Coordinates of C-alpha atoms in Angstrom, one line a residue:
Chain A
M9 CA 18.7 -15.0 30.4
V10 CA 18.3 -13.3 26.3
P11 CA 19.8 -15.1 23.5
N12 CA 22.4 -13.6 21.4
A13 CA 21.7 -11.7 19.2
I14 CA 23.9 -14.0 16.4
E15 CA 25.7 -16.1 17.4
T16 CA 28.1 -18.5 14.2
V17 CA 30.3 -21.3 14.7
A18 CA 32.2 -22.3 12.3
L19 CA 30.8 -20.6 9.4
K20 CA 32.7 -22.2 5.9
K21 CA 31.7 -21.8 2.9
I22 CA 33.2 -23.2 -0.6
Y23 CA 33.0 -21.9 -3.9
G24 CA 34.6 -24.8 -5.9
S25 CA 37.9 -24.3 -5.3
H26 CA 37.3 -21.2 -3.7
M27 CA 37.2 -19.9 0.1
A28 CA 34.7 -17.8 0.6
V29 CA 34.5 -17.9 4.6
N30 CA 36.9 -19.7 6.1
H31 CA 35.5 -20.8 10.0
V32 CA 33.8 -18.1 11.4
S33 CA 33.0 -17.5 14.7
L34 CA 31.2 -14.9 16.0
I35 CA 29.0 -13.6 19.0
V36 CA 27.1 -10.5 18.6
R37 CA 24.8 -9.5 21.7
R38 CA 21.4 -7.8 22.0
G39 CA 21.4 -4.5 21.2
E40 CA 25.0 -3.0 20.3
I41 CA 25.7 -2.3 16.8
F42 CA 28.4 -4.7 15.4
G43 CA 30.6 -3.8 13.0
F44 CA 31.7 -6.1 9.8
L45 CA 34.3 -4.3 8.1
G46 CA 36.8 -6.0 5.5
P47 CA 38.3 -5.3 2.0
N48 CA 35.6 -6.3 -1.0
G49 CA 35.5 -10.1 -1.9
A50 CA 36.6 -10.5 2.0
G51 CA 33.3 -12.3 2.9
K52 CA 31.4 -10.1 4.6
S53 CA 28.0 -10.0 1.9
T54 CA 29.0 -14.1 2.2
V55 CA 28.4 -14.0 6.2
V56 CA 25.5 -12.7 5.4
K57 CA 23.2 -15.0 3.7
M58 CA 24.6 -17.8 5.2
L59 CA 22.9 -16.5 7.9
L60 CA 19.6 -14.6 5.9
G61 CA 20.1 -18.8 4.8
L62 CA 20.5 -17.0 1.4
V63 CA 23.3 -19.0 1.0
T64 CA 23.9 -22.5 1.8
P65 CA 27.4 -23.1 4.7
T66 CA 29.4 -25.2 3.8
A67 CA 30.5 -26.1 7.4
G68 CA 29.4 -25.2 10.4
T69 CA 26.4 -23.6 12.1
A70 CA 24.4 -19.9 13.6
R71 CA 21.1 -19.3 16.0
L72 CA 19.7 -15.3 15.2
L73 CA 17.9 -14.8 19.3
G74 CA 18.2 -18.1 19.9
H75 CA 16.9 -20.0 16.9
S76 CA 18.1 -21.6 14.2
Y77 CA 19.2 -19.7 11.5
R78 CA 16.9 -22.3 8.8
E79 CA 13.9 -20.9 11.0
V80 CA 11.8 -19.7 8.1
S81 CA 9.8 -17.5 11.2
I82 CA 13.0 -16.3 12.6
R83 CA 12.9 -13.9 9.5
R84 CA 10.0 -12.5 11.1
Q85 CA 11.9 -10.7 13.7
I86 CA 14.1 -9.7 11.1
G87 CA 15.3 -6.6 8.4
Y88 CA 18.1 -6.9 6.0
L89 CA 19.2 -4.5 3.4
P90 CA 21.1 -5.6 0.3
E91 CA 24.2 -4.3 -0.8
L92 CA 23.0 -4.2 -4.3
F93 CA 18.5 -5.3 -5.0
R94 CA 16.0 -3.2 -6.7
F95 CA 12.7 -2.9 -6.0
P96 CA 9.4 -3.1 -9.6
P97 CA 10.7 0.2 -10.5
W98 CA 7.3 1.0 -11.7
L99 CA 6.0 0.9 -8.0
R100 CA 5.0 3.1 -5.7
V101 CA 7.2 4.0 -2.5
Q102 CA 3.6 3.1 -0.7
E103 CA 3.6 0.1 -2.8
V104 CA 7.1 -1.2 -1.9
L105 CA 6.7 -1.3 1.1
T106 CA 3.1 -2.7 1.8
W107 CA 3.6 -5.4 -0.4
H108 CA 6.3 -6.8 1.8
Q109 CA 4.5 -5.9 5.2
K110 CA 2.0 -8.0 3.3
L111 CA 4.8 -10.4 2.5
S112 CA 6.4 -10.1 6.3
G113 CA 3.1 -11.8 7.0
L114 CA 1.5 -8.6 8.4
T115 CA -1.5 -6.7 7.3
P116 CA -0.4 -3.6 5.6
N117 CA -0.8 -0.5 7.5
L118 CA -0.4 2.7 6.4
G119 CA 0.9 4.4 9.8
Q120 CA 3.1 2.3 10.7
V121 CA 4.5 2.9 6.8
R122 CA 4.4 6.3 7.2
D123 CA 6.6 6.2 11.1
I124 CA 9.4 4.3 8.6
L125 CA 9.3 7.1 5.3
Q126 CA 9.7 9.4 8.4
Q127 CA 12.4 7.6 9.9
V128 CA 14.5 7.5 6.4
G129 CA 13.7 10.3 5.7
L130 CA 11.3 9.9 2.7
E131 CA 8.1 11.3 4.7
G132 CA 6.5 13.3 1.5
R133 CA 7.0 9.9 -1.0
E134 CA 4.7 8.0 -0.6
S135 CA 3.7 8.4 -4.4
H136 CA 7.1 9.4 -6.0
R137 CA 7.3 6.1 -8.3
V138 CA 10.7 3.9 -7.8
K139 CA 12.4 4.8 -10.7
S140 CA 12.1 8.4 -10.1
L141 CA 13.6 7.7 -7.0
S142 CA 17.5 8.4 -7.0
K143 CA 20.8 6.2 -6.5
G144 CA 21.1 7.1 -2.4
L145 CA 17.1 7.5 -1.9
Q146 CA 15.9 3.8 -3.0
Q147 CA 18.9 3.1 -0.6
R148 CA 17.0 4.9 2.2
L149 CA 13.3 3.3 0.9
G150 CA 16.1 -0.7 1.4
L151 CA 17.6 0.3 5.2
G152 CA 12.8 1.6 5.1
V153 CA 11.7 -1.9 3.1
A154 CA 14.9 -4.0 6.3
L155 CA 12.6 -1.6 9.3
I156 CA 9.3 -3.6 8.0
G157 CA 7.9 -5.6 11.1
D158 CA 9.7 -3.5 13.8
P159 CA 12.8 -6.2 13.1
V160 CA 15.1 -6.6 16.6
L161 CA 17.6 -7.7 14.7
L162 CA 18.9 -5.8 10.9
F163 CA 21.4 -6.7 8.0
L164 CA 22.4 -3.9 6.4
D165 CA 25.4 -4.7 3.9
E166 CA 26.9 -1.8 2.9
P167 CA 23.6 0.9 3.8
T168 CA 24.7 4.5 3.1
S169 CA 27.4 3.1 0.5
A170 CA 24.9 5.8 -2.0
M171 CA 24.5 8.4 0.3
D172 CA 25.5 11.9 0.6
P173 CA 27.3 12.7 3.8
L174 CA 24.2 14.7 5.3
G175 CA 22.7 11.4 4.5
R176 CA 25.0 9.2 5.6
H177 CA 25.6 11.6 8.9
E178 CA 21.5 11.2 8.9
M179 CA 21.9 7.3 8.8
S180 CA 24.1 7.8 11.1
Q181 CA 21.5 9.3 14.2
L182 CA 18.9 6.4 12.4
F183 CA 21.2 3.2 13.1
K184 CA 22.4 5.2 17.4
A185 CA 18.6 5.9 17.9
M186 CA 18.1 1.8 17.1
R187 CA 20.6 0.7 19.4
K188 CA 18.6 2.5 22.5
Q189 CA 15.3 0.6 21.2
G190 CA 17.1 -1.6 22.0
R191 CA 17.6 -3.8 18.8
T192 CA 21.1 -5.2 17.7
I193 CA 21.8 -3.6 13.8
F194 CA 25.0 -5.6 11.6
L195 CA 27.0 -3.5 10.0
N196 CA 28.5 -4.1 6.6
S197 CA 30.7 -2.0 5.2
H198 CA 33.8 -1.4 4.0
L199 CA 33.4 2.9 5.3
L200 CA 35.7 3.0 8.2
S201 CA 34.2 6.6 9.6
D202 CA 31.0 4.7 9.8
M203 CA 32.2 2.0 11.8
E204 CA 34.7 3.9 14.2
H205 CA 31.2 6.5 15.1
L206 CA 28.9 3.6 15.1
C207 CA 29.8 0.6 15.8
D208 CA 30.3 -1.4 20.3
R209 CA 32.3 -4.6 18.6
V210 CA 34.0 -5.4 15.1
A211 CA 35.1 -8.0 13.6
L212 CA 37.6 -8.2 11.1
I213 CA 38.0 -9.8 7.9
D214 CA 40.0 -11.2 5.5
H215 CA 40.6 -13.8 3.2
G216 CA 37.0 -15.5 5.3
N217 CA 38.6 -16.1 7.8
I218 CA 38.3 -14.0 11.1
L219 CA 41.3 -11.8 11.8
Y220 CA 40.4 -9.2 14.5
T221 CA 37.0 -9.1 16.6
G222 CA 36.8 -7.0 19.5
T223 CA 35.8 -3.2 19.8
L224 CA 37.6 -0.9 18.2
Q225 CA 39.2 1.0 20.5
A226 CA 41.9 -1.7 22.1
A227 CA 42.0 -2.7 18.4
L228 CA 44.2 1.1 18.3
Q229 CA 45.4 0.7 21.4
N230 CA 47.4 -1.9 21.4
Q231 CA 48.5 -0.5 17.8
H232 CA 52.2 2.0 19.2
G233 CA 52.4 4.6 16.0
G234 CA 55.8 6.4 17.8
Y235 CA 56.0 10.2 18.4
R236 CA 55.3 12.9 16.2
I237 CA 58.3 15.6 16.7
F238 CA 57.1 19.3 15.4
L239 CA 61.0 21.2 14.9
D240 CA 62.6 23.3 12.2
Q241 CA 65.0 22.1 10.8
L242 CA 67.0 18.7 10.5
P243 CA 70.9 19.2 9.5
E244 CA 72.0 15.5 7.8
A245 CA 75.0 15.0 10.4
C246 CA 72.0 14.8 13.5
L247 CA 70.4 11.9 10.9
A248 CA 73.9 10.4 10.8
D249 CA 74.0 10.9 14.7
L250 CA 70.9 9.1 15.0
S251 CA 71.9 6.5 12.6
Q252 CA 74.2 5.7 14.8
H253 CA 72.6 4.8 17.7
D254 CA 70.0 3.2 15.5
L255 CA 67.1 5.8 15.8
S256 CA 65.9 7.7 12.9
L257 CA 63.7 10.5 11.9
H258 CA 60.9 10.7 9.0
P259 CA 60.0 13.9 7.8
V260 CA 56.0 13.7 7.3
G261 CA 54.2 17.0 6.7
E262 CA 55.0 19.4 9.3
Y263 CA 56.2 17.4 11.5
W264 CA 58.5 14.7 11.8
H265 CA 57.8 10.7 12.9
F266 CA 60.5 8.6 15.2
P267 CA 58.9 5.2 15.2
Y268 CA 60.1 3.8 18.1
A269 CA 59.0 3.3 22.2
R270 CA 58.8 5.5 25.1
E271 CA 62.4 4.7 25.3
K272 CA 64.1 6.1 23.4
L273 CA 62.8 9.4 23.4
P274 CA 66.3 10.2 26.0
V275 CA 67.7 9.6 23.4
L276 CA 66.7 11.4 20.9
H277 CA 66.5 14.4 23.3
Q278 CA 70.3 14.3 23.6
I279 CA 71.0 14.0 20.1
L280 CA 68.9 16.9 19.1
A281 CA 70.1 19.1 22.4
H282 CA 74.3 18.0 20.7
H283 CA 73.1 19.3 17.9
A284 CA 71.1 22.3 19.8
I285 CA 67.8 21.5 17.7
D286 CA 64.9 23.1 18.7
V287 CA 61.8 20.5 20.4
Y288 CA 58.6 22.8 20.0
E289 CA 56.5 19.8 20.6
V290 CA 56.5 15.8 21.7
E291 CA 53.2 13.6 21.1
K292 CA 52.5 10.2 21.1
D293 CA 51.3 9.5 17.7
K294 CA 47.7 7.8 17.1
K295 CA 47.5 4.9 14.3
S296 CA 44.3 5.9 12.4
L297 CA 41.4 3.4 12.1
E298 CA 42.6 3.7 8.0
D299 CA 46.4 3.1 8.9
W300 CA 44.8 -0.2 11.5
F301 CA 42.1 -2.5 9.0
L302 CA 45.5 -1.4 5.9
E303 CA 48.3 -3.6 8.5
S304 CA 46.0 -5.9 9.7
L305 CA 44.9 -6.3 6.0
E306 CA 48.9 -6.3 4.8
T307 CA 50.1 -8.9 7.5
D308 CA 47.4 -11.4 6.9
D309 CA 48.3 -12.3 10.6
P310 CA 45.6 -12.3 13.1
V311 CA 45.3 -8.8 15.5
H312 CA 45.3 -10.5 18.4
G313 CA 42.2 -10.0 20.6
P314 CA 39.3 -11.1 22.1
T315 CA 38.2 -13.0 19.1
H316 CA 35.7 -15.7 20.9
E317 CA 34.9 -19.2 19.6
P318 CA 31.2 -19.6 20.5
K319 CA 30.1 -22.5 21.4
L320 CA 26.3 -23.0 20.7
L321 CA 24.7 -24.3 23.6
R322 CA 22.1 -26.8 24.6
K323 CA 18.2 -25.4 25.2
D324 CA 20.1 -27.3 28.8
E325 CA 22.5 -25.7 28.8
R326 CA 21.6 -21.9 28.9
R327 CA 19.9 -22.5 31.3
A328 CA 21.8 -23.6 33.7
Chain B
M16 CA -1.8 -20.2 0.0
R17 CA -1.5 -16.4 1.1
N18 CA 2.6 -16.4 0.3
I19 CA 1.6 -17.3 -2.8
R20 CA -0.6 -15.5 -4.3
L21 CA 1.7 -12.2 -3.2
I22 CA 4.0 -13.3 -5.5
A23 CA 1.5 -14.6 -8.5
Q24 CA 0.0 -10.6 -8.4
M25 CA 3.3 -9.8 -8.5
S26 CA 4.1 -11.2 -10.5
I27 CA 1.0 -10.8 -12.8
N28 CA 1.1 -6.9 -12.3
E29 CA 4.9 -6.9 -13.8
M30 CA 2.9 -8.6 -17.1
S31 CA 0.9 -6.1 -17.6
R32 CA 2.9 -2.8 -16.5
R33 CA 5.5 -4.4 -18.4
K34 CA 3.0 -4.0 -21.4
I35 CA 3.2 -8.3 -22.0
L36 CA -0.2 -8.5 -21.4
P37 CA -2.2 -5.9 -23.6
I38 CA 0.5 -7.1 -26.7
L39 CA -0.9 -10.7 -26.7
G40 CA -4.4 -9.3 -26.4
I41 CA -3.9 -7.3 -29.5
M42 CA -1.7 -9.3 -31.4
T43 CA -4.2 -12.5 -30.5
L44 CA -7.2 -10.2 -31.6
G45 CA -4.7 -9.6 -34.7
F46 CA -4.8 -13.7 -35.5
F47 CA -8.7 -13.6 -34.3
V48 CA -9.1 -10.5 -37.1
L49 CA -7.4 -12.2 -39.7
F50 CA -8.5 -16.3 -39.4
D51 CA -11.7 -15.1 -39.7
F52 CA -10.6 -12.6 -43.1
V53 CA -9.2 -16.1 -43.9
I54 CA -12.0 -18.3 -43.5
G55 CA -15.1 -15.8 -44.4
G56 CA -12.3 -15.9 -48.1
Q57 CA -13.0 -19.3 -47.9
S58 CA -16.6 -20.0 -47.6
S59 CA -17.6 -17.8 -50.5
A60 CA -15.8 -20.7 -52.7
A61 CA -17.0 -23.6 -50.5
V62 CA -18.8 -26.2 -52.8
P63 CA -22.4 -27.2 -51.7
G64 CA -22.4 -30.6 -52.8
N65 CA -18.7 -31.2 -52.1
P66 CA -18.8 -32.2 -47.5
L67 CA -15.4 -33.7 -47.5
S68 CA -13.7 -30.7 -49.9
N69 CA -15.8 -27.8 -46.9
L70 CA -13.7 -30.7 -44.2
A71 CA -10.2 -30.2 -45.7
T72 CA -10.4 -26.8 -45.7
V73 CA -12.4 -26.2 -41.9
V74 CA -9.1 -29.3 -41.2
G75 CA -6.6 -26.8 -42.9
D76 CA -7.6 -23.9 -40.9
K77 CA -7.8 -25.6 -37.5
V78 CA -4.4 -27.1 -38.1
M79 CA -2.2 -23.0 -38.8
A80 CA -5.3 -21.7 -35.7
A81 CA -3.8 -25.3 -33.9
F82 CA 0.1 -24.4 -34.5
F83 CA -0.6 -20.2 -34.0
V84 CA -1.5 -21.4 -29.8
N85 CA 0.9 -23.7 -29.6
L86 CA 3.7 -21.2 -30.9
F87 CA 1.8 -18.8 -28.3
I88 CA 2.4 -21.6 -25.8
G89 CA 6.0 -21.5 -26.2
F90 CA 6.3 -17.8 -26.8
M91 CA 5.1 -17.2 -23.6
A92 CA 7.6 -19.8 -22.3
I93 CA 10.2 -18.6 -23.9
F94 CA 9.7 -14.7 -23.6
I95 CA 7.7 -14.5 -19.9
V96 CA 9.3 -17.5 -18.1
S97 CA 12.1 -18.2 -18.7
G98 CA 14.0 -15.2 -17.4
A99 CA 11.7 -15.4 -13.4
I100 CA 14.6 -15.8 -11.6
T101 CA 18.6 -15.0 -12.9
P102 CA 17.5 -12.2 -13.6
E103 CA 15.7 -11.4 -10.8
V104 CA 18.4 -12.9 -9.0
D105 CA 21.1 -11.1 -10.7
N106 CA 19.3 -7.6 -10.4
G107 CA 19.0 -8.2 -6.4
T108 CA 15.1 -7.8 -7.1
L109 CA 14.7 -11.5 -5.1
L110 CA 17.8 -11.0 -2.1
V111 CA 14.6 -9.1 -0.4
I112 CA 12.0 -10.9 -1.1
L113 CA 13.5 -14.1 0.0
A114 CA 14.8 -11.8 2.9
R115 CA 10.5 -12.4 3.9
P116 CA 10.0 -15.3 6.1
L117 CA 8.5 -16.8 3.2
K118 CA 9.7 -20.4 1.8
R119 CA 10.8 -20.7 -1.7
W120 CA 8.4 -23.2 -3.3
Q121 CA 6.0 -20.3 -2.4
I122 CA 7.9 -18.1 -4.9
I123 CA 7.8 -20.7 -7.8
A124 CA 3.9 -21.6 -6.8
G125 CA 4.2 -17.8 -6.8
K126 CA 5.6 -17.2 -10.4
W127 CA 3.9 -20.3 -12.0
L128 CA 0.4 -19.9 -10.8
A129 CA 0.8 -16.3 -12.8
V130 CA 1.9 -18.1 -16.2
L131 CA -1.6 -20.3 -16.2
V132 CA -3.0 -17.8 -14.7
M133 CA -2.7 -16.3 -18.1
Q134 CA -2.5 -19.4 -20.1
V135 CA -6.2 -20.5 -18.8
V136 CA -8.1 -17.1 -19.7
M137 CA -5.5 -17.2 -23.0
I138 CA -6.0 -20.4 -24.3
P139 CA -9.5 -21.4 -24.1
I140 CA -10.2 -17.6 -25.6
L141 CA -8.3 -18.4 -28.0
V142 CA -10.1 -22.2 -29.3
I143 CA -13.0 -21.4 -28.3
V144 CA -12.9 -18.2 -30.3
T145 CA -11.8 -20.2 -32.8
S146 CA -13.9 -22.3 -33.4
I147 CA -17.1 -20.1 -33.7
I148 CA -15.5 -17.9 -36.3
V149 CA -14.8 -21.5 -37.8
H150 CA -18.7 -22.7 -37.3
A151 CA -19.8 -19.4 -38.5
Y152 CA -19.2 -20.1 -41.9
F153 CA -19.0 -23.9 -41.5
P154 CA -22.6 -24.3 -39.5
H155 CA -21.4 -28.5 -40.0
Q156 CA -18.5 -28.5 -38.9
S157 CA -18.9 -28.0 -35.6
I158 CA -16.5 -29.3 -32.4
P159 CA -18.9 -31.4 -29.1
L160 CA -18.5 -29.6 -25.8
P161 CA -16.7 -33.3 -25.0
A162 CA -14.1 -33.2 -27.8
L163 CA -14.0 -29.1 -26.8
M164 CA -12.9 -29.2 -23.7
G165 CA -10.4 -32.3 -23.9
T166 CA -9.1 -29.9 -27.1
I167 CA -8.5 -27.1 -23.6
L168 CA -7.4 -29.7 -22.3
S169 CA -3.8 -30.4 -23.4
F170 CA -3.1 -27.3 -25.0
L171 CA -3.4 -26.1 -20.9
E172 CA -1.4 -28.6 -19.8
E173 CA 1.5 -28.0 -23.2
G174 CA 1.6 -24.2 -21.3
W175 CA 1.5 -25.5 -17.9
I176 CA 5.1 -28.0 -18.8
L177 CA 6.6 -26.2 -21.1
S178 CA 6.0 -22.6 -18.3
L179 CA 7.6 -24.6 -15.8
L180 CA 10.8 -26.2 -18.0
A181 CA 11.4 -23.0 -18.8
L182 CA 11.1 -22.5 -14.6
L183 CA 13.4 -24.8 -14.3
G184 CA 15.9 -23.6 -16.8
S185 CA 15.8 -19.7 -15.7
V186 CA 17.2 -21.2 -11.7
F187 CA 20.4 -22.1 -13.5
L188 CA 20.0 -20.0 -16.5
S189 CA 20.5 -17.0 -18.0
Q190 CA 17.4 -15.8 -19.6
V191 CA 18.3 -16.3 -23.2
A192 CA 20.6 -18.6 -23.2
N193 CA 17.2 -20.4 -20.8
G194 CA 15.3 -18.7 -23.8
I195 CA 17.3 -20.1 -26.6
M196 CA 17.2 -24.1 -24.4
I197 CA 13.9 -24.4 -23.7
G198 CA 12.9 -22.8 -28.2
L199 CA 15.2 -25.5 -29.9
A200 CA 13.8 -28.2 -27.4
F201 CA 10.0 -27.4 -28.3
I202 CA 11.1 -27.0 -31.9
I203 CA 13.3 -29.7 -32.1
N204 CA 10.5 -31.8 -30.4
F205 CA 7.7 -30.9 -33.1
I206 CA 10.1 -31.7 -35.9
V207 CA 11.6 -34.7 -34.8
G208 CA 7.3 -36.0 -33.7
S209 CA 6.6 -34.3 -36.9
M210 CA 9.0 -36.5 -38.8
A211 CA 7.5 -39.0 -37.0
Q212 CA 4.2 -39.2 -38.7
L213 CA 6.3 -38.8 -42.3
V214 CA 8.5 -41.9 -41.3
H215 CA 7.2 -45.0 -40.1
H216 CA 9.7 -47.1 -41.0
S217 CA 12.4 -45.7 -39.4
L218 CA 14.1 -47.7 -36.5
I219 CA 15.6 -44.2 -35.1
L220 CA 12.9 -42.3 -35.1
Q221 CA 11.0 -45.2 -34.1
I222 CA 12.6 -45.0 -31.1
V223 CA 13.9 -40.9 -30.9
S224 CA 10.2 -40.1 -31.3
P225 CA 9.0 -41.3 -28.1
T226 CA 11.6 -41.0 -25.7
L227 CA 11.0 -37.5 -27.0
S228 CA 7.7 -37.4 -25.9
L229 CA 8.5 -38.4 -22.9
L230 CA 11.2 -36.6 -21.7
M231 CA 9.0 -33.9 -23.1
P232 CA 5.6 -34.1 -23.9
T233 CA 4.5 -30.4 -25.2
N234 CA 4.6 -31.4 -29.2
E235 CA 2.4 -35.5 -28.0
L236 CA -0.2 -33.2 -26.2
Y237 CA -0.1 -30.5 -29.0
R238 CA -1.1 -34.2 -30.8
R239 CA -3.2 -34.6 -28.5
A240 CA -5.0 -31.6 -29.1
L241 CA -4.8 -30.6 -32.7
F242 CA -6.8 -34.7 -32.7
E243 CA -9.8 -33.9 -31.2
W244 CA -10.9 -29.9 -32.6
S245 CA -10.4 -31.7 -35.9
G246 CA -13.2 -33.7 -35.1
G247 CA -11.0 -37.7 -34.0
I248 CA -10.7 -40.3 -35.6
S249 CA -13.6 -39.8 -37.9
N250 CA -11.3 -36.8 -40.2
P251 CA -9.9 -38.4 -42.6
F252 CA -7.9 -35.7 -43.5
L253 CA -6.5 -35.8 -40.0
L254 CA -5.2 -39.2 -40.2
S255 CA -3.7 -39.2 -43.5
A256 CA -3.8 -36.7 -46.1
L257 CA -1.5 -34.1 -44.5
G258 CA 2.2 -35.3 -43.8
P259 CA 3.9 -34.0 -41.0
F260 CA 0.8 -31.9 -39.5
G261 CA -1.4 -34.4 -39.0
V262 CA -2.1 -37.0 -36.7
T263 CA -1.1 -40.5 -38.0
H264 CA -0.2 -42.2 -34.8
P265 CA -2.7 -39.9 -32.8
P266 CA -2.2 -39.7 -28.7
A267 CA -3.8 -42.2 -26.7
G268 CA -6.3 -40.1 -23.7
S269 CA -4.1 -41.0 -20.7
I270 CA -1.4 -38.7 -22.1
A271 CA -3.6 -35.8 -20.4
I272 CA -2.3 -38.4 -17.0
Y273 CA 0.9 -38.5 -18.0
A274 CA 1.1 -35.0 -18.6
I275 CA -0.1 -34.3 -14.8
I276 CA 2.2 -36.7 -13.2
Y277 CA 4.8 -35.6 -15.4
T278 CA 4.3 -31.6 -13.8
G279 CA 4.5 -32.6 -10.8
I280 CA 8.0 -34.2 -11.4
I281 CA 8.9 -30.8 -12.5
F282 CA 8.0 -28.2 -10.1
A283 CA 8.8 -31.2 -7.7
I284 CA 12.3 -30.4 -9.4
T285 CA 11.9 -26.8 -10.2
C286 CA 11.5 -26.1 -6.4
R287 CA 14.1 -28.1 -5.5
S288 CA 16.5 -27.1 -7.2
F289 CA 16.1 -23.3 -6.3
A290 CA 16.0 -24.1 -2.8
R291 CA 19.7 -25.3 -2.8
L292 CA 20.3 -22.4 -4.6
D293 CA 23.1 -19.9 -3.6
V294 CA 21.6 -16.7 -4.3

């Protein structure tokens, strides 16, 4: 059986008196794009850095591609794009890539360098110096460096934060293509639109705690958003009548929001009919990803979802 | 070894691109020209029938040259090495490197190796060219090869220790804080060592000076280098007439062995500290 791409068990990091990451347990399967969502300072980057051996966990353990995260050699199969990084500004684009090929223990391969540059949209810029590249282009170069050695697992920390919409679209296509090739992508981001379109599953983290793990569809399905009622006008008498039935309607742009369950719709219908109000359309109010994200963080209460509590198996247990 | 070499190459490349190497080369050349000019003037004023007077002149010049080498070593540690780790962690340069399959001690070794290479090239050039200039104007004041080698070794060990201490400091401190700390420790060590040349009856000084020498043996290595370079025990001026700038109590030759052990310990501490650093 092919081991999971990432398995973490109760990862914890404390800086002084600050709990940065608290008992994070995750499973990321091979070949999926896994989104790691959370506000700034939630602990996303710390988790990634612990997995890459850049930060020592206070407690807990992790396995990457079936190996301990402490094994230096496993990094040959891993690519990493940090949120903040810098390449020596005097180096040329091609030199950056060949130098990282050497650091990965590979023989410099200009063919692979050209392929990577084409993938990240930097073809023709081989001889450009890093200092001459815009921030977005440097981020593309960072992604190119992460792709050196054909990694099967990629950690991308805010990979498109400096890119324009076109660049983000191109990178989305690239990530999807990489998923098709069977690579696993661990995507750290607070760009919800990217997450929504790309990720097979997500985890939501805040104050170091995992609040949710699962698909975004499942998260949004569980959210009741009420109904959108399209009508012309709503007299005060009608609103008072609704209030007597412990109901309300709230104006939102072109429609009125009815924040109740389906069972309350007949009552609403009766009251509106009583006041001779024409209803043109009624539709389910789907909550956006942003609504879900904000509400999950505001409640500060773990959203019930298919959160995994994985247990690291010994070799013999895995075989069994 | 390959990874160490790669890090060292990149560090040397960086020193070159940042114009550190050309500036060092130009300033060293400037020193040689000035030194030659001054020595030339002294030789024309030399007293042919008074070899002791000429010896005093040459020893004075060598003390100045040794002081220049000492500053060269100090500047190299303060301005080049003191920013080797923390600033590169802060600006993200090391993040992309540390995610590669290489061990952290290899980064320390590579960065240190780059400085060692520079010192191995520059310090012998400084000592040998200065000695040649002296010999050109005062042919009877040549230095025997073993003494020359001893001088170079002592200066090199001083440079290795100072750069390694700066590297250790750079794991914990910002470049400025580390530079100030290393610079002041270097100067304090030198001043205390110089005072100990003058004052022999101060009990406190006789305790503080050896303790400092154990903790940071740069001053002892400098005095040893100066002692070797100036003719050693046969030179009366060095031992008595130069006051704080002389060598009244020459450090034993075993200081070289102590320096090697000290270097090994500090290297191990630096590697361990960096391995534990959260980046």
